[in-house]
Amino acid sequence: MLTFIGLGLHDERSVTVEGREALRAADRVFAEFYTSRLVGATVADLEAHHGVEIEVRDRAGVEQYPEPMLETAESEDVAFLTAGDTMISTTHVDLRMRAAERGVDTRVIHGVTAQSAASSLTGLQNYRFGKAVTLPFPYAHGADGVPASVVDGIEDNRERGLHTLVYLDIKVAGSSPAGPAEGEPDEFMTASEAAGMLAADWDPDALGVAVARAGSPDPVVAADTLASLSEREFGGPLHMLVVPGEVHHLEAEAVGTLAGCPDEILPER
C-alpha cells in the first residue's frame, strides 16, 4: 500500500487525525518539500511528534527515480507526505499512476489546501474562484517581469467575474539550478514582491488581497491596491496573493472587515 498524506498548511499538528494515524502506522515514510513546505515545522519536528523516521526525496527522487518508494510499497505499507493537500501537484498524480501500474494499492488522505484557506481567510466565496496561476521569480522563467500567461489567466477570470488565486514561487535550496544552492536559505516570494510585479506589468490600481501564513496561529490578511500592497511588509512565509474579480456585496463587506480594505477602493456595498 502507498498512502499519500497531505500534512496541511503550517506545522506538525496540521495533519488530520486520519492522516496522523496512517503516518504513525506506516512501515516506511517518505516525503517531498520542493512543491511546498511546512514553514512551522522541520523534518525533525515531524519525526519527533509522530515517532517516525522520514526520508525526504528531492524532485529527481520523486519524478525520475521513484523506484525505492514503489518497490517498498509492493511489500510494505508506505506513507508519502507532502504539505497542503497531497494531490494538488501533478507530479503526485503521476506517482500514484506509476504505483497502480505496478499493482500497488494506493490511498489518499487529504489535507487543508492553500486555496480553501485563502477563501476562508479573505471572505471571498470559494465557488467564485477561477483558474489559479503561479507567479515565478523572474530568473526562474528566463525573462523580466510577469509572464504573459499569468496576466492572461487573471484577465480571463476577471472577464467572467471570477477571483484569481496567485501562488507565489518557492525555491528550495538545491532543488533547481535556477534557485539557491545547497546549504543556502530557501527562497520564498513575498506578497509585496508579487504585488509589485503585477503593479508594474499589469494594473497598479487593481484590488489585491495578500494572505500570509495561512493555517498558522498568526495569519495576516490585507487588501489594498496592488501598488499599495507592494510597499507593505507581511512577515515570514508562506504568502499568497488574491486578485478579486467581480465582488459581491457580502464579499466586499468581508474584505473591508477582515482584510482592512480602504473604503475608497471597495465596490459599492
Coordinates of C-alpha atoms in Angstrom, one line a residue:
M1 CA 0.0 0.0 0.0
L2 CA 1.2 3.5 -0.9
T3 CA -0.7 6.1 1.2
F4 CA -0.5 9.8 0.1
I5 CA -0.9 12.0 3.1
G6 CA -1.5 15.8 3.0
L7 CA 0.1 17.4 6.0
G8 CA -1.9 20.7 5.9
L9 CA -0.6 24.2 5.9
H10 CA 1.7 25.0 8.9
D11 CA 3.3 22.6 11.3
E12 CA 3.5 19.0 12.6
R13 CA 0.0 19.3 14.1
S14 CA -1.8 20.5 10.9
V15 CA -2.4 16.9 9.6
T16 CA -5.8 15.4 10.0
V17 CA -6.4 12.7 12.7
E18 CA -6.8 10.2 9.9
G19 CA -3.5 11.3 8.3
R20 CA -1.8 11.2 11.7
E21 CA -2.9 7.6 12.3
A22 CA -1.9 6.4 8.9
L23 CA 1.5 8.1 9.2
R24 CA 2.3 6.5 12.5
A25 CA 1.2 3.1 11.3
A26 CA 3.4 3.1 8.2
D27 CA 6.3 0.8 7.8
R28 CA 8.3 3.4 6.0
V29 CA 7.8 7.1 5.4
F30 CA 8.9 9.3 2.5
A31 CA 8.2 13.0 1.9
E32 CA 8.9 15.8 -0.5
F33 CA 9.0 19.5 0.3
Y34 CA 10.0 21.1 -3.0
T35 CA 6.5 21.8 -4.3
S36 CA 5.6 23.4 -0.9
R37 CA 6.6 23.0 2.7
L38 CA 5.6 23.5 6.3
V39 CA 7.2 26.7 7.5
G40 CA 6.2 26.0 11.1
A41 CA 8.0 22.6 11.4
T42 CA 11.2 21.0 10.4
V43 CA 11.5 17.4 9.3
A44 CA 13.0 16.7 12.8
D45 CA 9.8 18.2 14.3
L46 CA 7.6 15.9 12.3
E47 CA 9.7 12.9 13.2
A48 CA 9.7 13.7 16.9
H49 CA 6.0 14.5 17.1
H50 CA 4.8 11.4 15.2
G51 CA 7.5 9.0 16.3
V52 CA 8.7 8.1 12.7
E53 CA 11.7 8.4 10.5
I54 CA 11.2 10.3 7.3
E55 CA 13.2 10.0 4.1
V56 CA 13.0 13.3 2.2
R57 CA 13.1 12.9 -1.6
D58 CA 14.2 15.7 -3.9
R59 CA 12.5 16.4 -7.2
A60 CA 14.5 13.8 -9.1
G61 CA 13.9 11.2 -6.4
V62 CA 10.1 11.6 -6.9
E63 CA 9.7 12.3 -10.6
Q64 CA 12.6 10.4 -12.2
Y65 CA 13.7 7.8 -9.7
P66 CA 10.7 6.8 -7.6
E67 CA 11.6 3.1 -7.6
P68 CA 12.8 2.9 -3.9
M69 CA 9.3 4.1 -2.8
L70 CA 7.4 1.9 -5.3
E71 CA 9.4 -1.2 -4.6
T72 CA 9.0 -0.9 -0.9
A73 CA 5.2 -0.3 -1.3
E74 CA 4.9 -3.7 -3.1
S75 CA 5.6 -5.5 0.2
E76 CA 5.1 -2.9 3.0
D77 CA 2.9 0.0 4.0
V78 CA 4.5 3.2 2.7
A79 CA 3.4 6.8 3.5
F80 CA 4.3 9.6 1.2
L81 CA 4.0 13.1 2.8
T82 CA 3.5 16.5 1.2
A83 CA 2.5 19.9 2.5
G84 CA -1.1 21.0 1.9
D85 CA -3.2 18.5 0.1
T86 CA -1.3 15.7 -1.4
M87 CA -2.9 15.6 -4.9
I88 CA -2.7 19.3 -5.8
S89 CA 0.6 18.7 -7.6
T90 CA 0.5 16.8 -10.9
T91 CA 3.8 15.1 -10.0
H92 CA 2.0 13.2 -7.2
V93 CA -0.8 12.1 -9.6
D94 CA 2.0 10.7 -11.8
L95 CA 3.5 8.8 -8.8
R96 CA 0.1 7.3 -7.9
M97 CA -0.4 6.2 -11.5
R98 CA 3.0 4.5 -11.5
A99 CA 2.1 2.7 -8.3
A100 CA -1.2 1.5 -9.9
E101 CA 0.7 0.2 -13.0
R102 CA 2.8 -1.9 -10.6
G103 CA -0.2 -3.3 -8.9
V104 CA 0.3 -1.4 -5.7
D105 CA -2.8 -0.3 -3.9
T106 CA -3.0 3.5 -3.2
R107 CA -4.9 5.6 -0.7
V108 CA -5.3 9.4 -0.5
I109 CA -5.7 11.2 2.8
H110 CA -6.4 14.9 2.1
G111 CA -5.1 17.9 3.9
V112 CA -6.2 21.5 4.1
T113 CA -5.3 23.4 0.9
A114 CA -4.0 26.9 0.3
Q115 CA -7.0 27.6 -1.9
S116 CA -9.6 26.8 0.7
A117 CA -7.6 28.7 3.3
A118 CA -7.4 31.8 1.0
S119 CA -11.2 31.8 0.6
S120 CA -11.8 31.2 4.3
L121 CA -9.5 34.0 5.5
T122 CA -10.4 36.6 2.9
G123 CA -14.2 36.1 2.9
L124 CA -14.2 35.7 -0.8
Q125 CA -16.5 32.9 -1.8
N126 CA -14.9 29.7 -2.8
Y127 CA -17.1 28.9 -5.7
R128 CA -16.3 32.3 -7.3
F129 CA -12.6 31.5 -7.8
G130 CA -11.4 30.7 -11.3
K131 CA -8.3 29.0 -12.5
A132 CA -5.3 29.7 -10.2
V133 CA -1.9 30.9 -11.6
T134 CA 1.6 30.7 -10.3
L135 CA 3.9 33.7 -10.4
P136 CA 7.6 32.7 -10.7
F137 CA 10.7 34.6 -9.8
P138 CA 11.9 36.4 -13.0
Y139 CA 15.1 34.5 -13.0
A140 CA 13.2 31.2 -12.9
H141 CA 11.4 31.8 -16.2
G142 CA 14.2 33.5 -18.1
A143 CA 12.6 36.9 -18.6
D144 CA 11.9 40.1 -16.7
G145 CA 8.6 40.8 -15.0
V146 CA 5.3 38.8 -15.1
P147 CA 4.8 36.0 -17.7
A148 CA 2.1 36.7 -20.2
S149 CA 0.3 33.5 -19.1
V150 CA -0.1 34.9 -15.6
V151 CA -1.7 38.1 -16.8
D152 CA -3.9 36.2 -19.3
G153 CA -5.1 33.9 -16.5
I154 CA -6.0 36.9 -14.3
E155 CA -7.8 38.7 -17.1
D156 CA -9.6 35.7 -18.3
N157 CA -11.0 35.1 -14.8
R158 CA -11.9 38.8 -14.4
E159 CA -13.9 38.8 -17.6
R160 CA -16.1 36.1 -16.1
G161 CA -16.2 38.0 -12.7
L162 CA -14.0 35.4 -11.0
H163 CA -11.3 35.8 -8.5
T164 CA -7.7 34.6 -9.1
L165 CA -5.5 32.9 -6.5
V166 CA -1.9 33.6 -7.3
Y167 CA 0.5 31.0 -5.9
L168 CA 3.9 32.6 -5.2
D169 CA 7.2 30.9 -6.2
I170 CA 9.2 28.8 -3.8
K171 CA 12.8 27.8 -4.5
V172 CA 14.1 25.1 -2.1
A173 CA 17.8 25.1 -1.8
G174 CA 19.4 22.6 -4.0
S175 CA 16.2 21.6 -5.8
S176 CA 16.8 23.6 -9.0
P177 CA 19.8 25.0 -10.8
A178 CA 17.9 28.3 -11.0
G179 CA 17.3 28.5 -7.3
P180 CA 19.6 28.8 -4.2
A181 CA 22.4 26.3 -3.9
E182 CA 22.5 23.5 -1.4
G183 CA 23.2 25.0 2.0
E184 CA 21.8 28.4 1.2
P185 CA 18.4 29.6 2.6
D186 CA 15.3 28.6 0.8
E187 CA 13.7 31.5 -1.2
F188 CA 10.1 32.5 -0.9
M189 CA 8.4 35.1 -3.0
T190 CA 6.5 37.6 -0.8
A191 CA 3.1 39.0 -1.4
S192 CA 4.6 42.5 -1.6
E193 CA 7.1 41.3 -4.3
A194 CA 4.2 39.7 -6.2
A195 CA 2.0 42.8 -5.9
G196 CA 4.9 45.0 -7.1
M197 CA 5.5 42.8 -10.2
L198 CA 1.8 42.9 -11.1
A199 CA 1.5 46.6 -10.4
A200 CA 4.4 47.3 -12.7
D201 CA 3.4 45.0 -15.6
W202 CA -0.4 45.0 -15.3
D203 CA -2.5 47.3 -13.2
P204 CA -1.2 49.2 -10.1
D205 CA -4.8 50.3 -9.1
A206 CA -6.3 46.8 -9.2
L207 CA -7.5 45.4 -5.9
G208 CA -5.4 42.7 -4.3
V209 CA -5.6 40.7 -1.1
A210 CA -2.4 39.5 0.5
V211 CA -2.5 36.3 2.6
A212 CA 0.4 35.4 4.8
R213 CA 1.0 32.3 6.9
A214 CA -2.4 30.7 6.3
G215 CA -3.0 27.9 8.8
S216 CA -0.7 29.3 11.4
P217 CA -1.7 30.9 14.7
D218 CA -0.9 34.4 13.3
P219 CA -2.1 34.7 9.7
V220 CA -2.2 38.1 8.1
V221 CA -4.8 39.2 5.5
A222 CA -4.6 42.7 3.9
A223 CA -6.5 44.2 1.0
D224 CA -5.5 47.3 -0.9
T225 CA -4.4 48.3 -4.4
L226 CA -1.5 46.3 -5.8
A227 CA 0.7 49.4 -5.7
S228 CA 0.0 49.9 -2.0
L229 CA 0.4 46.2 -1.1
S230 CA 3.8 46.3 -2.8
E231 CA 5.1 48.8 -0.2
R232 CA 3.9 46.8 2.8
E233 CA 5.6 44.0 4.8
F234 CA 3.7 40.9 5.7
G235 CA 6.3 38.9 7.8
G236 CA 7.5 35.4 7.3
P237 CA 6.4 32.9 4.6
L238 CA 4.3 31.4 3.1
H239 CA 2.5 34.1 1.2
M240 CA -0.3 34.1 -1.4
L241 CA -2.0 36.9 -3.3
V242 CA -5.6 37.0 -4.4
V243 CA -6.8 39.3 -7.3
P244 CA -10.5 39.6 -6.9
G245 CA -12.9 39.7 -9.9
E246 CA -16.4 40.9 -9.5
V247 CA -17.0 41.4 -5.8
H248 CA -20.4 40.5 -4.3
H249 CA -21.7 43.0 -1.7
L250 CA -21.2 40.4 1.1
E251 CA -17.7 39.8 -0.1
A252 CA -17.0 43.5 -0.1
E253 CA -18.1 43.7 3.5
A254 CA -15.8 40.8 4.4
V255 CA -12.8 42.2 2.6
G256 CA -13.4 45.5 4.3
T257 CA -13.8 44.0 7.8
L258 CA -11.4 41.0 7.7
A259 CA -8.7 42.4 5.4
G260 CA -8.9 46.2 6.2
C261 CA -9.6 47.2 2.7
P262 CA -9.9 51.0 2.4
D263 CA -13.4 52.1 1.6
E264 CA -12.4 54.2 -1.4
I265 CA -11.3 51.1 -3.4
L266 CA -14.1 48.8 -2.4
P267 CA -17.1 48.3 -4.7
E268 CA -20.4 49.7 -3.6
R269 CA -21.8 47.9 -0.6

